[in-house]
Amino acid sequence: MKFFAYILEDVEKLDLVEIDKEPKEGEILVKVKAALTCGTDTKMYKRGHPQFPFPSLFGHEASGVVAEKGKGIGFLKEGDEVLFPVSSPCLKCEFCLKGLENQCENLFEEKVWGGFAEYILIPKRIVKNSTFRKPKNITFEEGALLDPLSSVVFSQNIIKDLNLKVLIIGAGPMGFLQAVYSKYKGYDVTICDINEERLKIYEDLNIKTIFAQEGWEKNYNPFDFIIECSGTRGGFESSLKLIGKGGKICLFAGFPKNFYIQIDGSKLHYNQNLIYGSFHYDRKAVLEAYNLISEVKLNLKKIFSGYYPLRELPFVMEKVLKGEGLKFVITP
Ligand SMILES: [Zn+2]
Ligand SMILES: [Zn+2]
């Protein structure tokens, strides 16, 4: 089928072009109903991405309706409304066999890529392992949150403690999802950011906020679980200052290569702290995220900062670069 899709030709250079894709065996072609902006896209737009060299299709958080299917697909038919994550593990490599599906060596060999388009192709592995029917009671944009929410669920699956006092550092879209998920789990949730404007939307969600200005940490008691969503040195250092006894720090946001920081080994030992990184997700987290979305367990509506047609994507990317809003919805 011929359709229009955005191609990122180079840094900050988007073209809407006609492309032609037919679903092969085990694949489906989905008519996009909603696609969301995401930090990964922003990074790629600003400076390129080693995993996705230019020219590249663009956008990866989407949902829609099955338009065409390849041979060998029994459980879906044309017209079905579907949700899907970006990738699914190969289940054959060394890491998959250890149960570390998020570290799969072949993770992005097949990927859902090109959400900012009229149609998107879903590869075989993702159709088979992690494509779900969209329940009627949720919107397509809520369904398109399956990918980022899976990462959030995965990052907290290691945590078994109860009654936690949680601090989320960074109130952008991922901080938002971490906050509403932590709230759903019954934790006492506080979120902080250096951008005071961003904190406003959390007030109606019964989530405590901190406007983080120089030296803010000394005004607060330690937290049990800190989720670092800013990817900054300041955020990491604040986490180390504010972690309490038996507390855990999740480095959820990425850091640049060769990023070093000083840690007090004595405090780490006697307070029994755990600092861990979290990347991507496994199939279990995707299924859990799907259940959360479909059973409307989370208050997700406020993450959507505006709705725009496909042709306005370059304008929307300008807004994203200025740090406006959380997630914008593109509706082809
Ligand atoms: Zn994303
Ligand atoms: Zn694998």
PDB file of N, CA, C and O in Angstrom, residues 8 36-52 58-61 86 108 113 116 147-148 151 173-174 254 279-280 317 320 327:
ATOM      1  N   LEU A   8      13.000  11.245   8.701  1.00  0.00           N
ATOM      2  CA  LEU A   8      13.975  12.172   9.275  1.00  0.00           C
ATOM      3  C   LEU A   8      15.242  12.010   8.442  1.00  0.00           C
ATOM      4  O   LEU A   8      15.916  10.983   8.500  1.00  0.00           O
ATOM      5  N   LEU A  36       2.470   9.436  19.441  1.00  0.00           N
ATOM      6  CA  LEU A  36       2.875  10.371  20.496  1.00  0.00           C
ATOM      7  C   LEU A  36       4.333  10.796  20.351  1.00  0.00           C
ATOM      8  O   LEU A  36       5.169  10.006  19.913  1.00  0.00           O
ATOM      9  N   THR A  37       4.616  12.024  20.767  1.00  0.00           N
ATOM     10  CA  THR A  37       6.007  12.463  20.838  1.00  0.00           C
ATOM     11  C   THR A  37       6.650  11.798  22.053  1.00  0.00           C
ATOM     12  O   THR A  37       5.965  11.434  23.006  1.00  0.00           O
ATOM     13  N   CYS A  38       7.973  11.630  21.988  1.00  0.00           N
ATOM     14  CA  CYS A  38       8.686  10.923  23.054  1.00  0.00           C
ATOM     15  C   CYS A  38      10.116  11.443  23.118  1.00  0.00           C
ATOM     16  O   CYS A  38      10.657  11.902  22.110  1.00  0.00           O
ATOM     17  N   GLY A  39      10.737  11.353  24.286  1.00  0.00           N
ATOM     18  CA  GLY A  39      12.105  11.828  24.483  1.00  0.00           C
ATOM     19  C   GLY A  39      13.108  11.176  23.540  1.00  0.00           C
ATOM     20  O   GLY A  39      14.058  11.824  23.091  1.00  0.00           O
ATOM     21  N   THR A  40      12.892   9.898  23.219  1.00  0.00           N
ATOM     22  CA  THR A  40      13.803   9.198  22.303  1.00  0.00           C
ATOM     23  C   THR A  40      13.758   9.857  20.920  1.00  0.00           C
ATOM     24  O   THR A  40      14.786  10.076  20.287  1.00  0.00           O
ATOM     25  N   ASP A  41      12.542  10.193  20.468  1.00  0.00           N
ATOM     26  CA  ASP A  41      12.402  10.882  19.174  1.00  0.00           C
ATOM     27  C   ASP A  41      13.094  12.240  19.219  1.00  0.00           C
ATOM     28  O   ASP A  41      13.730  12.656  18.254  1.00  0.00           O
ATOM     29  N   THR A  42      12.946  12.929  20.345  1.00  0.00           N
ATOM     30  CA  THR A  42      13.527  14.265  20.470  1.00  0.00           C
ATOM     31  C   THR A  42      15.048  14.194  20.364  1.00  0.00           C
ATOM     32  O   THR A  42      15.668  14.985  19.653  1.00  0.00           O
ATOM     33  N   LYS A  43      15.643  13.196  21.062  1.00  0.00           N
ATOM     34  CA  LYS A  43      17.100  13.009  21.003  1.00  0.00           C
ATOM     35  C   LYS A  43      17.537  12.745  19.566  1.00  0.00           C
ATOM     36  O   LYS A  43      18.507  13.318  19.076  1.00  0.00           O
ATOM     37  N   MET A  44      16.792  11.861  18.902  1.00  0.00           N
ATOM     38  CA  MET A  44      17.112  11.487  17.524  1.00  0.00           C
ATOM     39  C   MET A  44      16.987  12.701  16.597  1.00  0.00           C
ATOM     40  O   MET A  44      17.806  12.909  15.699  1.00  0.00           O
ATOM     41  N   TYR A  45      15.984  13.527  16.825  1.00  0.00           N
ATOM     42  CA  TYR A  45      15.711  14.720  16.012  1.00  0.00           C
ATOM     43  C   TYR A  45      16.830  15.752  16.183  1.00  0.00           C
ATOM     44  O   TYR A  45      17.252  16.396  15.237  1.00  0.00           O
ATOM     45  N   LYS A  46      17.320  15.870  17.422  1.00  0.00           N
ATOM     46  CA  LYS A  46      18.329  16.889  17.735  1.00  0.00           C
ATOM     47  C   LYS A  46      19.741  16.485  17.338  1.00  0.00           C
ATOM     48  O   LYS A  46      20.537  17.295  16.923  1.00  0.00           O
ATOM     49  N   ARG A  47      20.078  15.180  17.548  1.00  0.00           N
ATOM     50  CA  ARG A  47      21.471  14.806  17.299  1.00  0.00           C
ATOM     51  C   ARG A  47      21.668  13.420  16.684  1.00  0.00           C
ATOM     52  O   ARG A  47      22.782  12.902  16.670  1.00  0.00           O
ATOM     53  N   GLY A  48      20.604  12.805  16.184  1.00  0.00           N
ATOM     54  CA  GLY A  48      20.738  11.475  15.587  1.00  0.00           C
ATOM     55  C   GLY A  48      20.781  10.399  16.657  1.00  0.00           C
ATOM     56  O   GLY A  48      20.839  10.708  17.849  1.00  0.00           O
ATOM     57  N   HIS A  49      20.713   9.125  16.229  1.00  0.00           N
ATOM     58  CA  HIS A  49      20.660   8.016  17.175  1.00  0.00           C
ATOM     59  C   HIS A  49      21.445   6.851  16.576  1.00  0.00           C
ATOM     60  O   HIS A  49      21.192   6.465  15.431  1.00  0.00           O
ATOM     61  N   PRO A  50      22.412   6.289  17.339  1.00  0.00           N
ATOM     62  CA  PRO A  50      23.234   5.212  16.771  1.00  0.00           C
ATOM     63  C   PRO A  50      22.411   4.008  16.286  1.00  0.00           C
ATOM     64  O   PRO A  50      22.776   3.354  15.309  1.00  0.00           O
ATOM     65  N   GLN A  51      21.291   3.719  16.952  1.00  0.00           N
ATOM     66  CA  GLN A  51      20.455   2.563  16.576  1.00  0.00           C
ATOM     67  C   GLN A  51      19.639   2.809  15.300  1.00  0.00           C
ATOM     68  O   GLN A  51      19.222   1.874  14.640  1.00  0.00           O
ATOM     69  N   PHE A  52      19.374   4.093  15.020  1.00  0.00           N
ATOM     70  CA  PHE A  52      18.461   4.406  13.912  1.00  0.00           C
ATOM     71  C   PHE A  52      19.084   5.466  12.998  1.00  0.00           C
ATOM     72  O   PHE A  52      18.730   6.644  13.064  1.00  0.00           O
ATOM     73  N   PHE A  58      10.155   7.837  11.450  1.00  0.00           N
ATOM     74  CA  PHE A  58      10.222   8.611  12.687  1.00  0.00           C
ATOM     75  C   PHE A  58       8.970   8.367  13.532  1.00  0.00           C
ATOM     76  O   PHE A  58       7.867   8.277  13.004  1.00  0.00           O
ATOM     77  N   GLY A  59       9.162   8.296  14.850  1.00  0.00           N
ATOM     78  CA  GLY A  59       8.029   8.103  15.767  1.00  0.00           C
ATOM     79  C   GLY A  59       7.841   6.623  16.076  1.00  0.00           C
ATOM     80  O   GLY A  59       7.995   5.778  15.195  1.00  0.00           O
ATOM     81  N   HIS A  60       7.537   6.302  17.338  1.00  0.00           N
ATOM     82  CA  HIS A  60       7.428   4.874  17.683  1.00  0.00           C
ATOM     83  C   HIS A  60       6.341   4.564  18.711  1.00  0.00           C
ATOM     84  O   HIS A  60       6.136   3.409  19.038  1.00  0.00           O
ATOM     85  N   GLU A  61       5.662   5.581  19.236  1.00  0.00           N
ATOM     86  CA  GLU A  61       4.578   5.287  20.186  1.00  0.00           C
ATOM     87  C   GLU A  61       3.270   5.539  19.445  1.00  0.00           C
ATOM     88  O   GLU A  61       2.894   6.683  19.209  1.00  0.00           O
ATOM     89  N   VAL A  86       7.277  -1.330  20.984  1.00  0.00           N
ATOM     90  CA  VAL A  86       8.256  -1.085  19.919  1.00  0.00           C
ATOM     91  C   VAL A  86       8.957  -2.366  19.488  1.00  0.00           C
ATOM     92  O   VAL A  86       9.294  -2.546  18.329  1.00  0.00           O
ATOM     93  N   PHE A 108      16.306  -4.981  18.556  1.00  0.00           N
ATOM     94  CA  PHE A 108      15.819  -4.027  17.556  1.00  0.00           C
ATOM     95  C   PHE A 108      16.006  -4.516  16.115  1.00  0.00           C
ATOM     96  O   PHE A 108      15.912  -3.750  15.173  1.00  0.00           O
ATOM     97  N   TRP A 113       8.647   1.021  13.936  1.00  0.00           N
ATOM     98  CA  TRP A 113       9.293   2.328  13.805  1.00  0.00           C
ATOM     99  C   TRP A 113       8.632   3.093  12.665  1.00  0.00           C
ATOM    100  O   TRP A 113       8.509   2.567  11.572  1.00  0.00           O
ATOM    101  N   PHE A 116       4.877   8.362  12.979  1.00  0.00           N
ATOM    102  CA  PHE A 116       4.409   9.622  12.398  1.00  0.00           C
ATOM    103  C   PHE A 116       4.186   9.390  10.906  1.00  0.00           C
ATOM    104  O   PHE A 116       5.005   9.748  10.053  1.00  0.00           O
ATOM    105  N   ASP A 147       4.051   1.451  25.101  1.00  0.00           N
ATOM    106  CA  ASP A 147       5.515   1.355  25.089  1.00  0.00           C
ATOM    107  C   ASP A 147       6.165   2.057  26.292  1.00  0.00           C
ATOM    108  O   ASP A 147       6.875   1.411  27.069  1.00  0.00           O
ATOM    109  N   PRO A 148       5.924   3.367  26.508  1.00  0.00           N
ATOM    110  CA  PRO A 148       6.587   3.997  27.666  1.00  0.00           C
ATOM    111  C   PRO A 148       6.122   3.416  29.003  1.00  0.00           C
ATOM    112  O   PRO A 148       6.921   3.280  29.938  1.00  0.00           O
ATOM    113  N   SER A 151       8.044   0.333  30.025  1.00  0.00           N
ATOM    114  CA  SER A 151       9.360   0.645  30.614  1.00  0.00           C
ATOM    115  C   SER A 151       9.217   1.012  32.083  1.00  0.00           C
ATOM    116  O   SER A 151      10.046   0.634  32.914  1.00  0.00           O
ATOM    117  N   PRO A 173       7.476  13.670  30.745  1.00  0.00           N
ATOM    118  CA  PRO A 173       6.524  12.582  30.466  1.00  0.00           C
ATOM    119  C   PRO A 173       6.834  11.270  31.199  1.00  0.00           C
ATOM    120  O   PRO A 173       5.925  10.604  31.683  1.00  0.00           O
ATOM    121  N   MET A 174       8.122  10.892  31.293  1.00  0.00           N
ATOM    122  CA  MET A 174       8.438   9.638  31.982  1.00  0.00           C
ATOM    123  C   MET A 174       8.244   9.797  33.487  1.00  0.00           C
ATOM    124  O   MET A 174       7.763   8.882  34.157  1.00  0.00           O
ATOM    125  N   GLY A 254      18.489   7.765  30.836  1.00  0.00           N
ATOM    126  CA  GLY A 254      19.825   7.405  30.362  1.00  0.00           C
ATOM    127  C   GLY A 254      20.840   8.489  30.687  1.00  0.00           C
ATOM    128  O   GLY A 254      20.482   9.648  30.900  1.00  0.00           O
ATOM    129  N   PHE A 279      16.494  -0.444  31.796  1.00  0.00           N
ATOM    130  CA  PHE A 279      16.413  -0.134  30.369  1.00  0.00           C
ATOM    131  C   PHE A 279      15.309  -0.964  29.724  1.00  0.00           C
ATOM    132  O   PHE A 279      15.243  -2.184  29.924  1.00  0.00           O
ATOM    133  N   HIS A 280      14.416  -0.295  29.005  1.00  0.00           N
ATOM    134  CA  HIS A 280      13.417  -0.981  28.177  1.00  0.00           C
ATOM    135  C   HIS A 280      12.525  -1.911  29.018  1.00  0.00           C
ATOM    136  O   HIS A 280      12.242  -1.597  30.172  1.00  0.00           O
ATOM    137  N   MET A 317       7.391  19.526  16.795  1.00  0.00           N
ATOM    138  CA  MET A 317       8.764  19.242  17.242  1.00  0.00           C
ATOM    139  C   MET A 317       9.434  20.509  17.784  1.00  0.00           C
ATOM    140  O   MET A 317      10.222  20.443  18.715  1.00  0.00           O
ATOM    141  N   VAL A 320       8.261  20.792  21.255  1.00  0.00           N
ATOM    142  CA  VAL A 320       8.929  19.787  22.088  1.00  0.00           C
ATOM    143  C   VAL A 320      10.346  20.264  22.437  1.00  0.00           C
ATOM    144  O   VAL A 320      10.782  20.172  23.582  1.00  0.00           O
ATOM    145  N   LYS A 327       3.343  15.184  26.411  1.00  0.00           N
ATOM    146  CA  LYS A 327       3.308  14.442  25.146  1.00  0.00           C
ATOM    147  C   LYS A 327       2.268  15.071  24.229  1.00  0.00           C
ATOM    148  O   LYS A 327       1.156  15.378  24.673  1.00  0.00           O
TER     149      LYS A 327
END
